[in-house]
Amino acid sequence: DDTGGERGPSLDIARPTDNITPINAVGYDGSGVTVAVVEGGRIYPSNPYMTVSQSRDTGLPTADHTTWVGGIIASTHSTHHGMASSSTLISANGDYNTSGSLEAATDWGAARAQVLNHSWGFKNVASNALNAFDRRLDYIARNSFRLNVHAAGNYGAPNCGQTPPTTVYGVESPGRGYNTLTVGGY
């Protein structure tokens, strides 16, 4: 995303910071791996730096966020290179407002990809217990041998710029599952 601000162009420094360059140099570049971006919108199919081999529902709208996530994974841009640029990218799109749609998108992605990336979640203000989606991703990991990568969350401490201020207990679901690789930034 080259729009500046908080989401300025950072893929040019992310690869060296995450030590990806030497890993790619010895052959680990995503070749032979299919990654499903499971989101509420589709990846822009006409992005010149990413090839999207499949989209779950081409009738759903494209989304900036979904495209940014796809770029972090598989961008072939000379400066803003993705972390696994040789991977096969699919858009397992659903609808953020309908849990059934996200479940269908997750299942569709799990049937086609070895890695599923989720950067959305359910804020739980009552407890730190697992919910049904945490358990669903655990089931997919154990029975389909899929790696579920999930964002830790988008919520901070109480009164941390949230409207209205809420208390959030740690990591968002479905990043709480026992067989989910949950990723956070600071």
mmCIF file with all atom_site columns, C-alpha atoms in Angstrom:
data_model
loop_
_atom_site.group_PDB
_atom_site.id
_atom_site.type_symbol
_atom_site.label_atom_id
_atom_site.label_alt_id
_atom_site.label_comp_id
_atom_site.label_asym_id
_atom_site.label_entity_id
_atom_site.label_seq_id
_atom_site.pdbx_PDB_ins_code
_atom_site.Cartn_x
_atom_site.Cartn_y
_atom_site.Cartn_z
_atom_site.occupancy
_atom_site.B_iso_or_equiv
_atom_site.pdbx_formal_charge
_atom_site.auth_seq_id
_atom_site.auth_comp_id
_atom_site.auth_asym_id
_atom_site.auth_atom_id
_atom_site.pdbx_PDB_model_num
ATOM 1   C CA . ASP A 1 1   ? 0.000   0.000   0.000   1.00 0.00 ? 1   ASP A CA 1
ATOM 2   C CA . ASP A 1 2   ? 1.678   3.164   -1.184  1.00 0.00 ? 2   ASP A CA 1
ATOM 3   C CA . THR A 1 3   ? -0.871  5.581   0.287   1.00 0.00 ? 3   THR A CA 1
ATOM 4   C CA . GLY A 1 4   ? 1.440   6.644   3.125   1.00 0.00 ? 4   GLY A CA 1
ATOM 5   C CA . GLY A 1 5   ? 0.407   7.282   6.702   1.00 0.00 ? 5   GLY A CA 1
ATOM 6   C CA . GLU A 1 6   ? 0.284   4.301   9.016   1.00 0.00 ? 6   GLU A CA 1
ATOM 7   C CA . ARG A 1 7   ? 0.118   1.912   6.078   1.00 0.00 ? 7   ARG A CA 1
ATOM 8   C CA . GLY A 1 8   ? 3.000   3.326   4.070   1.00 0.00 ? 8   GLY A CA 1
ATOM 9   C CA . PRO A 1 9   ? 5.199   1.274   1.779   1.00 0.00 ? 9   PRO A CA 1
ATOM 10  C CA . SER A 1 10  ? 7.075   -1.122  4.018   1.00 0.00 ? 10  SER A CA 1
ATOM 11  C CA . LEU A 1 11  ? 7.547   -4.336  2.054   1.00 0.00 ? 11  LEU A CA 1
ATOM 12  C CA . ASP A 1 12  ? 10.938  -2.970  0.981   1.00 0.00 ? 12  ASP A CA 1
ATOM 13  C CA . ILE A 1 13  ? 12.111  -3.180  4.623   1.00 0.00 ? 13  ILE A CA 1
ATOM 14  C CA . ALA A 1 14  ? 9.893   -6.043  5.862   1.00 0.00 ? 14  ALA A CA 1
ATOM 15  C CA . ARG A 1 15  ? 11.779  -8.745  3.983   1.00 0.00 ? 15  ARG A CA 1
ATOM 16  C CA . PRO A 1 16  ? 15.237  -7.902  5.435   1.00 0.00 ? 16  PRO A CA 1
ATOM 17  C CA . THR A 1 17  ? 13.737  -7.170  8.872   1.00 0.00 ? 17  THR A CA 1
ATOM 18  C CA . ASP A 1 18  ? 12.050  -10.584 8.932   1.00 0.00 ? 18  ASP A CA 1
ATOM 19  C CA . ASN A 1 19  ? 15.226  -12.189 7.527   1.00 0.00 ? 19  ASN A CA 1
ATOM 20  C CA . ILE A 1 20  ? 13.347  -13.472 4.480   1.00 0.00 ? 20  ILE A CA 1
ATOM 21  C CA . THR A 1 21  ? 16.038  -12.638 1.898   1.00 0.00 ? 21  THR A CA 1
ATOM 22  C CA . PRO A 1 22  ? 18.499  -15.396 2.949   1.00 0.00 ? 22  PRO A CA 1
ATOM 23  C CA . ILE A 1 23  ? 15.633  -17.861 3.337   1.00 0.00 ? 23  ILE A CA 1
ATOM 24  C CA . ASN A 1 24  ? 14.502  -17.109 -0.235  1.00 0.00 ? 24  ASN A CA 1
ATOM 25  C CA . ALA A 1 25  ? 18.121  -17.378 -1.423  1.00 0.00 ? 25  ALA A CA 1
ATOM 26  C CA . VAL A 1 26  ? 18.300  -21.046 -0.400  1.00 0.00 ? 26  VAL A CA 1
ATOM 27  C CA . GLY A 1 27  ? 15.047  -21.879 -2.185  1.00 0.00 ? 27  GLY A CA 1
ATOM 28  C CA . TYR A 1 28  ? 12.269  -21.218 0.312   1.00 0.00 ? 28  TYR A CA 1
ATOM 29  C CA . ASP A 1 29  ? 10.178  -18.769 -1.694  1.00 0.00 ? 29  ASP A CA 1
ATOM 30  C CA . GLY A 1 30  ? 6.715   -20.320 -1.577  1.00 0.00 ? 30  GLY A CA 1
ATOM 31  C CA . SER A 1 31  ? 7.187   -22.520 -4.644  1.00 0.00 ? 31  SER A CA 1
ATOM 32  C CA . GLY A 1 32  ? 4.745   -25.409 -4.624  1.00 0.00 ? 32  GLY A CA 1
ATOM 33  C CA . VAL A 1 33  ? 2.608   -23.908 -1.845  1.00 0.00 ? 33  VAL A CA 1
ATOM 34  C CA . THR A 1 34  ? -0.914  -22.564 -2.304  1.00 0.00 ? 34  THR A CA 1
ATOM 35  C CA . VAL A 1 35  ? -1.997  -19.812 0.092   1.00 0.00 ? 35  VAL A CA 1
ATOM 36  C CA . ALA A 1 36  ? -5.661  -18.892 0.570   1.00 0.00 ? 36  ALA A CA 1
ATOM 37  C CA . VAL A 1 37  ? -6.368  -15.338 1.692   1.00 0.00 ? 37  VAL A CA 1
ATOM 38  C CA . VAL A 1 38  ? -9.582  -15.815 3.700   1.00 0.00 ? 38  VAL A CA 1
ATOM 39  C CA . GLU A 1 39  ? -11.204 -12.389 3.982   1.00 0.00 ? 39  GLU A CA 1
ATOM 40  C CA . GLY A 1 40  ? -14.473 -10.547 3.545   1.00 0.00 ? 40  GLY A CA 1
ATOM 41  C CA . GLY A 1 41  ? -13.581 -9.198  0.103   1.00 0.00 ? 41  GLY A CA 1
ATOM 42  C CA . ARG A 1 42  ? -11.759 -10.372 -3.003  1.00 0.00 ? 42  ARG A CA 1
ATOM 43  C CA . ILE A 1 43  ? -8.190  -9.622  -4.040  1.00 0.00 ? 43  ILE A CA 1
ATOM 44  C CA . TYR A 1 44  ? -8.128  -7.209  -6.994  1.00 0.00 ? 44  TYR A CA 1
ATOM 45  C CA . PRO A 1 45  ? -7.700  -9.622  -9.918  1.00 0.00 ? 45  PRO A CA 1
ATOM 46  C CA . SER A 1 46  ? -6.041  -7.015  -12.149 1.00 0.00 ? 46  SER A CA 1
ATOM 47  C CA . ASN A 1 47  ? -3.130  -6.198  -9.825  1.00 0.00 ? 47  ASN A CA 1
ATOM 48  C CA . PRO A 1 48  ? -0.047  -6.405  -12.079 1.00 0.00 ? 48  PRO A CA 1
ATOM 49  C CA . TYR A 1 49  ? 2.173   -7.693  -9.249  1.00 0.00 ? 49  TYR A CA 1
ATOM 50  C CA . MET A 1 50  ? 0.055   -10.625 -8.114  1.00 0.00 ? 50  MET A CA 1
ATOM 51  C CA . THR A 1 51  ? -1.518  -13.525 -9.909  1.00 0.00 ? 51  THR A CA 1
ATOM 52  C CA . VAL A 1 52  ? -4.684  -14.776 -8.254  1.00 0.00 ? 52  VAL A CA 1
ATOM 53  C CA . SER A 1 53  ? -5.248  -18.293 -9.540  1.00 0.00 ? 53  SER A CA 1
ATOM 54  C CA . GLN A 1 54  ? -8.806  -18.653 -8.142  1.00 0.00 ? 54  GLN A CA 1
ATOM 55  C CA . SER A 1 55  ? -11.465 -16.600 -6.389  1.00 0.00 ? 55  SER A CA 1
ATOM 56  C CA . ARG A 1 56  ? -14.236 -18.220 -4.383  1.00 0.00 ? 56  ARG A CA 1
ATOM 57  C CA . ASP A 1 57  ? -17.038 -15.802 -5.286  1.00 0.00 ? 57  ASP A CA 1
ATOM 58  C CA . THR A 1 58  ? -16.345 -13.364 -8.112  1.00 0.00 ? 58  THR A CA 1
ATOM 59  C CA . GLY A 1 59  ? -19.687 -11.688 -7.426  1.00 0.00 ? 59  GLY A CA 1
ATOM 60  C CA . LEU A 1 60  ? -18.443 -10.272 -4.130  1.00 0.00 ? 60  LEU A CA 1
ATOM 61  C CA . PRO A 1 61  ? -16.632 -6.921  -4.210  1.00 0.00 ? 61  PRO A CA 1
ATOM 62  C CA . THR A 1 62  ? -12.876 -6.526  -4.187  1.00 0.00 ? 62  THR A CA 1
ATOM 63  C CA . ALA A 1 63  ? -11.268 -4.992  -1.112  1.00 0.00 ? 63  ALA A CA 1
ATOM 64  C CA . ASP A 1 64  ? -8.135  -2.980  -0.397  1.00 0.00 ? 64  ASP A CA 1
ATOM 65  C CA . HIS A 1 65  ? -7.325  -4.890  2.788   1.00 0.00 ? 65  HIS A CA 1
ATOM 66  C CA . THR A 1 66  ? -7.578  -8.273  1.076   1.00 0.00 ? 66  THR A CA 1
ATOM 67  C CA . THR A 1 67  ? -5.329  -7.068  -1.739  1.00 0.00 ? 67  THR A CA 1
ATOM 68  C CA . TRP A 1 68  ? -2.779  -5.697  0.755   1.00 0.00 ? 68  TRP A CA 1
ATOM 69  C CA . VAL A 1 69  ? -2.682  -9.065  2.537   1.00 0.00 ? 69  VAL A CA 1
ATOM 70  C CA . GLY A 1 70  ? -2.213  -10.841 -0.802  1.00 0.00 ? 70  GLY A CA 1
ATOM 71  C CA . GLY A 1 71  ? 0.633   -8.446  -1.626  1.00 0.00 ? 71  GLY A CA 1
ATOM 72  C CA . ILE A 1 72  ? 2.434   -9.151  1.633   1.00 0.00 ? 72  ILE A CA 1
ATOM 73  C CA . ILE A 1 73  ? 2.295   -12.821 0.728   1.00 0.00 ? 73  ILE A CA 1
ATOM 74  C CA . ALA A 1 74  ? 2.912   -12.934 -3.014  1.00 0.00 ? 74  ALA A CA 1
ATOM 75  C CA . SER A 1 75  ? 3.786   -9.550  -4.541  1.00 0.00 ? 75  SER A CA 1
ATOM 76  C CA . THR A 1 76  ? 6.310   -9.804  -7.373  1.00 0.00 ? 76  THR A CA 1
ATOM 77  C CA . HIS A 1 77  ? 7.041   -6.044  -7.406  1.00 0.00 ? 77  HIS A CA 1
ATOM 78  C CA . SER A 1 78  ? 10.799  -5.409  -7.651  1.00 0.00 ? 78  SER A CA 1
ATOM 79  C CA . THR A 1 79  ? 10.917  -3.243  -4.497  1.00 0.00 ? 79  THR A CA 1
ATOM 80  C CA . HIS A 1 80  ? 7.799   -4.277  -2.578  1.00 0.00 ? 80  HIS A CA 1
ATOM 81  C CA . HIS A 1 81  ? 8.357   -8.030  -2.879  1.00 0.00 ? 81  HIS A CA 1
ATOM 82  C CA . GLY A 1 82  ? 6.076   -10.453 -1.016  1.00 0.00 ? 82  GLY A CA 1
ATOM 83  C CA . MET A 1 83  ? 7.326   -12.859 1.634   1.00 0.00 ? 83  MET A CA 1
ATOM 84  C CA . ALA A 1 84  ? 6.507   -15.939 -0.475  1.00 0.00 ? 84  ALA A CA 1
ATOM 85  C CA . SER A 1 85  ? 6.353   -14.449 -3.949  1.00 0.00 ? 85  SER A CA 1
ATOM 86  C CA . SER A 1 86  ? 6.479   -17.797 -5.750  1.00 0.00 ? 86  SER A CA 1
ATOM 87  C CA . SER A 1 87  ? 3.465   -19.203 -3.917  1.00 0.00 ? 87  SER A CA 1
ATOM 88  C CA . THR A 1 88  ? 0.144   -19.746 -5.658  1.00 0.00 ? 88  THR A CA 1
ATOM 89  C CA . LEU A 1 89  ? -2.377  -17.236 -4.344  1.00 0.00 ? 89  LEU A CA 1
ATOM 90  C CA . ILE A 1 90  ? -6.126  -17.806 -4.110  1.00 0.00 ? 90  ILE A CA 1
ATOM 91  C CA . SER A 1 91  ? -8.829  -15.474 -2.818  1.00 0.00 ? 91  SER A CA 1
ATOM 92  C CA . ALA A 1 92  ? -11.125 -17.359 -0.442  1.00 0.00 ? 92  ALA A CA 1
ATOM 93  C CA . ASN A 1 93  ? -13.500 -14.466 -0.030  1.00 0.00 ? 93  ASN A CA 1
ATOM 94  C CA . GLY A 1 94  ? -16.611 -14.337 2.098   1.00 0.00 ? 94  GLY A CA 1
ATOM 95  C CA . ASP A 1 95  ? -18.514 -11.630 3.956   1.00 0.00 ? 95  ASP A CA 1
ATOM 96  C CA . TYR A 1 96  ? -17.286 -10.131 7.255   1.00 0.00 ? 96  TYR A CA 1
ATOM 97  C CA . ASN A 1 97  ? -20.859 -9.619  8.455   1.00 0.00 ? 97  ASN A CA 1
ATOM 98  C CA . THR A 1 98  ? -21.892 -13.250 8.104   1.00 0.00 ? 98  THR A CA 1
ATOM 99  C CA . SER A 1 99  ? -20.087 -15.944 10.088  1.00 0.00 ? 99  SER A CA 1
ATOM 100 C CA . GLY A 1 100 ? -21.555 -18.633 7.795   1.00 0.00 ? 100 GLY A CA 1
ATOM 101 C CA . SER A 1 101 ? -19.952 -16.915 4.810   1.00 0.00 ? 101 SER A CA 1
ATOM 102 C CA . LEU A 1 102 ? -16.555 -16.841 6.547   1.00 0.00 ? 102 LEU A CA 1
ATOM 103 C CA . GLU A 1 103 ? -16.969 -20.509 7.442   1.00 0.00 ? 103 GLU A CA 1
ATOM 104 C CA . ALA A 1 104 ? -17.714 -21.338 3.800   1.00 0.00 ? 104 ALA A CA 1
ATOM 105 C CA . ALA A 1 105 ? -14.710 -19.275 2.655   1.00 0.00 ? 105 ALA A CA 1
ATOM 106 C CA . THR A 1 106 ? -12.489 -21.066 5.187   1.00 0.00 ? 106 THR A CA 1
ATOM 107 C CA . ASP A 1 107 ? -13.697 -24.493 4.063   1.00 0.00 ? 107 ASP A CA 1
ATOM 108 C CA . TRP A 1 108 ? -13.266 -23.546 0.379   1.00 0.00 ? 108 TRP A CA 1
ATOM 109 C CA . GLY A 1 109 ? -9.706  -22.375 1.067   1.00 0.00 ? 109 GLY A CA 1
ATOM 110 C CA . ALA A 1 110 ? -8.882  -25.476 3.136   1.00 0.00 ? 110 ALA A CA 1
ATOM 111 C CA . ALA A 1 111 ? -9.952  -27.699 0.228   1.00 0.00 ? 111 ALA A CA 1
ATOM 112 C CA . ARG A 1 112 ? -7.515  -25.925 -2.134  1.00 0.00 ? 112 ARG A CA 1
ATOM 113 C CA . ALA A 1 113 ? -4.566  -24.548 -0.148  1.00 0.00 ? 113 ALA A CA 1
ATOM 114 C CA . GLN A 1 114 ? -1.963  -25.743 2.327   1.00 0.00 ? 114 GLN A CA 1
ATOM 115 C CA . VAL A 1 115 ? -1.892  -22.375 4.127   1.00 0.00 ? 115 VAL A CA 1
ATOM 116 C CA . LEU A 1 116 ? -4.890  -20.239 5.099   1.00 0.00 ? 116 LEU A CA 1
ATOM 117 C CA . ASN A 1 117 ? -4.329  -16.613 6.091   1.00 0.00 ? 117 ASN A CA 1
ATOM 118 C CA . HIS A 1 118 ? -6.969  -14.851 8.199   1.00 0.00 ? 118 HIS A CA 1
ATOM 119 C CA . SER A 1 119 ? -6.535  -11.222 9.255   1.00 0.00 ? 119 SER A CA 1
ATOM 120 C CA . TRP A 1 120 ? -9.919  -10.647 10.846  1.00 0.00 ? 120 TRP A CA 1
ATOM 121 C CA . GLY A 1 121 ? -11.368 -11.778 14.117  1.00 0.00 ? 121 GLY A CA 1
ATOM 122 C CA . PHE A 1 122 ? -14.060 -11.751 16.740  1.00 0.00 ? 122 PHE A CA 1
ATOM 123 C CA . LYS A 1 123 ? -13.518 -9.481  19.713  1.00 0.00 ? 123 LYS A CA 1
ATOM 124 C CA . ASN A 1 124 ? -14.413 -11.269 22.930  1.00 0.00 ? 124 ASN A CA 1
ATOM 125 C CA . VAL A 1 125 ? -15.088 -8.847  25.767  1.00 0.00 ? 125 VAL A CA 1
ATOM 126 C CA . ALA A 1 126 ? -16.359 -11.432 28.225  1.00 0.00 ? 126 ALA A CA 1
ATOM 127 C CA . SER A 1 127 ? -13.635 -14.061 28.600  1.00 0.00 ? 127 SER A CA 1
ATOM 128 C CA . ASN A 1 128 ? -10.585 -15.635 27.084  1.00 0.00 ? 128 ASN A CA 1
ATOM 129 C CA . ALA A 1 129 ? -12.391 -18.884 26.197  1.00 0.00 ? 129 ALA A CA 1
ATOM 130 C CA . LEU A 1 130 ? -12.196 -20.516 22.772  1.00 0.00 ? 130 LEU A CA 1
ATOM 131 C CA . ASN A 1 131 ? -15.171 -20.009 20.490  1.00 0.00 ? 131 ASN A CA 1
ATOM 132 C CA . ALA A 1 132 ? -16.599 -22.219 17.733  1.00 0.00 ? 132 ALA A CA 1
ATOM 133 C CA . PHE A 1 133 ? -14.344 -20.694 15.061  1.00 0.00 ? 133 PHE A CA 1
ATOM 134 C CA . ASP A 1 134 ? -11.207 -21.360 17.170  1.00 0.00 ? 134 ASP A CA 1
ATOM 135 C CA . ARG A 1 135 ? -12.289 -24.991 17.367  1.00 0.00 ? 135 ARG A CA 1
ATOM 136 C CA . ARG A 1 136 ? -13.118 -25.059 13.635  1.00 0.00 ? 136 ARG A CA 1
ATOM 137 C CA . LEU A 1 137 ? -9.575  -23.998 12.692  1.00 0.00 ? 137 LEU A CA 1
ATOM 138 C CA . ASP A 1 138 ? -8.157  -26.555 15.132  1.00 0.00 ? 138 ASP A CA 1
ATOM 139 C CA . TYR A 1 139 ? -10.241 -29.230 13.414  1.00 0.00 ? 139 TYR A CA 1
ATOM 140 C CA . ILE A 1 140 ? -9.027  -28.150 9.956   1.00 0.00 ? 140 ILE A CA 1
ATOM 141 C CA . ALA A 1 141 ? -5.395  -28.177 11.124  1.00 0.00 ? 141 ALA A CA 1
ATOM 142 C CA . ARG A 1 142 ? -5.623  -31.613 12.735  1.00 0.00 ? 142 ARG A CA 1
ATOM 143 C CA . ASN A 1 143 ? -7.725  -33.361 10.104  1.00 0.00 ? 143 ASN A CA 1
ATOM 144 C CA . SER A 1 144 ? -6.749  -31.631 6.845   1.00 0.00 ? 144 SER A CA 1
ATOM 145 C CA . PHE A 1 145 ? -3.149  -30.826 7.800   1.00 0.00 ? 145 PHE A CA 1
ATOM 146 C CA . ARG A 1 146 ? -3.536  -27.142 6.954   1.00 0.00 ? 146 ARG A CA 1
ATOM 147 C CA . LEU A 1 147 ? -1.593  -24.269 8.493   1.00 0.00 ? 147 LEU A CA 1
ATOM 148 C CA . ASN A 1 148 ? -3.946  -21.545 9.719   1.00 0.00 ? 148 ASN A CA 1
ATOM 149 C CA . VAL A 1 149 ? -2.183  -18.205 10.136  1.00 0.00 ? 149 VAL A CA 1
ATOM 150 C CA . HIS A 1 150 ? -4.217  -15.621 11.996  1.00 0.00 ? 150 HIS A CA 1
ATOM 151 C CA . ALA A 1 151 ? -3.843  -12.015 13.081  1.00 0.00 ? 151 ALA A CA 1
ATOM 152 C CA . ALA A 1 152 ? -3.652  -11.662 16.864  1.00 0.00 ? 152 ALA A CA 1
ATOM 153 C CA . GLY A 1 153 ? -6.160  -8.826  16.698  1.00 0.00 ? 153 GLY A CA 1
ATOM 154 C CA . ASN A 1 154 ? -6.814  -5.195  16.052  1.00 0.00 ? 154 ASN A CA 1
ATOM 155 C CA . TYR A 1 155 ? -7.790  -4.122  19.538  1.00 0.00 ? 155 TYR A CA 1
ATOM 156 C CA . GLY A 1 156 ? -5.575  -2.638  22.227  1.00 0.00 ? 156 GLY A CA 1
ATOM 157 C CA . ALA A 1 157 ? -5.902  -2.032  25.929  1.00 0.00 ? 157 ALA A CA 1
ATOM 158 C CA . PRO A 1 158 ? -9.022  -0.351  27.361  1.00 0.00 ? 158 PRO A CA 1
ATOM 159 C CA . ASN A 1 159 ? -9.470  3.206   26.070  1.00 0.00 ? 159 ASN A CA 1
ATOM 160 C CA . CYS A 1 160 ? -6.780  2.658   23.413  1.00 0.00 ? 160 CYS A CA 1
ATOM 161 C CA . GLY A 1 161 ? -8.510  4.753   20.767  1.00 0.00 ? 161 GLY A CA 1
ATOM 162 C CA . GLN A 1 162 ? -11.504 2.442   20.593  1.00 0.00 ? 162 GLN A CA 1
ATOM 163 C CA . THR A 1 163 ? -15.047 3.734   20.302  1.00 0.00 ? 163 THR A CA 1
ATOM 164 C CA . PRO A 1 164 ? -16.633 2.829   22.637  1.00 0.00 ? 164 PRO A CA 1
ATOM 165 C CA . PRO A 1 165 ? -13.772 1.877   24.988  1.00 0.00 ? 165 PRO A CA 1
ATOM 166 C CA . THR A 1 166 ? -13.856 -1.833  25.804  1.00 0.00 ? 166 THR A CA 1
ATOM 167 C CA . THR A 1 167 ? -11.836 -4.411  27.645  1.00 0.00 ? 167 THR A CA 1
ATOM 168 C CA . VAL A 1 168 ? -10.451 -7.090  25.378  1.00 0.00 ? 168 VAL A CA 1
ATOM 169 C CA . TYR A 1 169 ? -8.951  -10.265 26.760  1.00 0.00 ? 169 TYR A CA 1
ATOM 170 C CA . GLY A 1 170 ? -5.791  -10.967 24.816  1.00 0.00 ? 170 GLY A CA 1
ATOM 171 C CA . VAL A 1 171 ? -5.828  -12.479 21.360  1.00 0.00 ? 171 VAL A CA 1
ATOM 172 C CA . GLU A 1 172 ? -8.969  -12.366 19.200  1.00 0.00 ? 172 GLU A CA 1
ATOM 173 C CA . SER A 1 173 ? -10.729 -15.500 18.041  1.00 0.00 ? 173 SER A CA 1
ATOM 174 C CA . PRO A 1 174 ? -10.079 -17.497 15.938  1.00 0.00 ? 174 PRO A CA 1
ATOM 175 C CA . GLY A 1 175 ? -6.432  -16.785 16.758  1.00 0.00 ? 175 GLY A CA 1
ATOM 176 C CA . ARG A 1 176 ? -6.860  -18.495 20.130  1.00 0.00 ? 176 ARG A CA 1
ATOM 177 C CA . GLY A 1 177 ? -6.968  -22.015 18.734  1.00 0.00 ? 177 GLY A CA 1
ATOM 178 C CA . TYR A 1 178 ? -4.359  -24.516 19.804  1.00 0.00 ? 178 TYR A CA 1
ATOM 179 C CA . ASN A 1 179 ? -3.327  -25.318 16.224  1.00 0.00 ? 179 ASN A CA 1
ATOM 180 C CA . THR A 1 180 ? -3.277  -21.782 14.807  1.00 0.00 ? 180 THR A CA 1
ATOM 181 C CA . LEU A 1 181 ? -0.152  -19.742 14.134  1.00 0.00 ? 181 LEU A CA 1
ATOM 182 C CA . THR A 1 182 ? -1.203  -16.398 15.576  1.00 0.00 ? 182 THR A CA 1
ATOM 183 C CA . VAL A 1 183 ? 0.845   -13.385 14.506  1.00 0.00 ? 183 VAL A CA 1
ATOM 184 C CA . GLY A 1 184 ? 0.991   -9.952  16.106  1.00 0.00 ? 184 GLY A CA 1
ATOM 185 C CA . GLY A 1 185 ? 2.848   -6.729  15.581  1.00 0.00 ? 185 GLY A CA 1
ATOM 186 C CA . TYR A 1 186 ? 3.817   -3.920  17.880  1.00 0.00 ? 186 TYR A CA 1
#
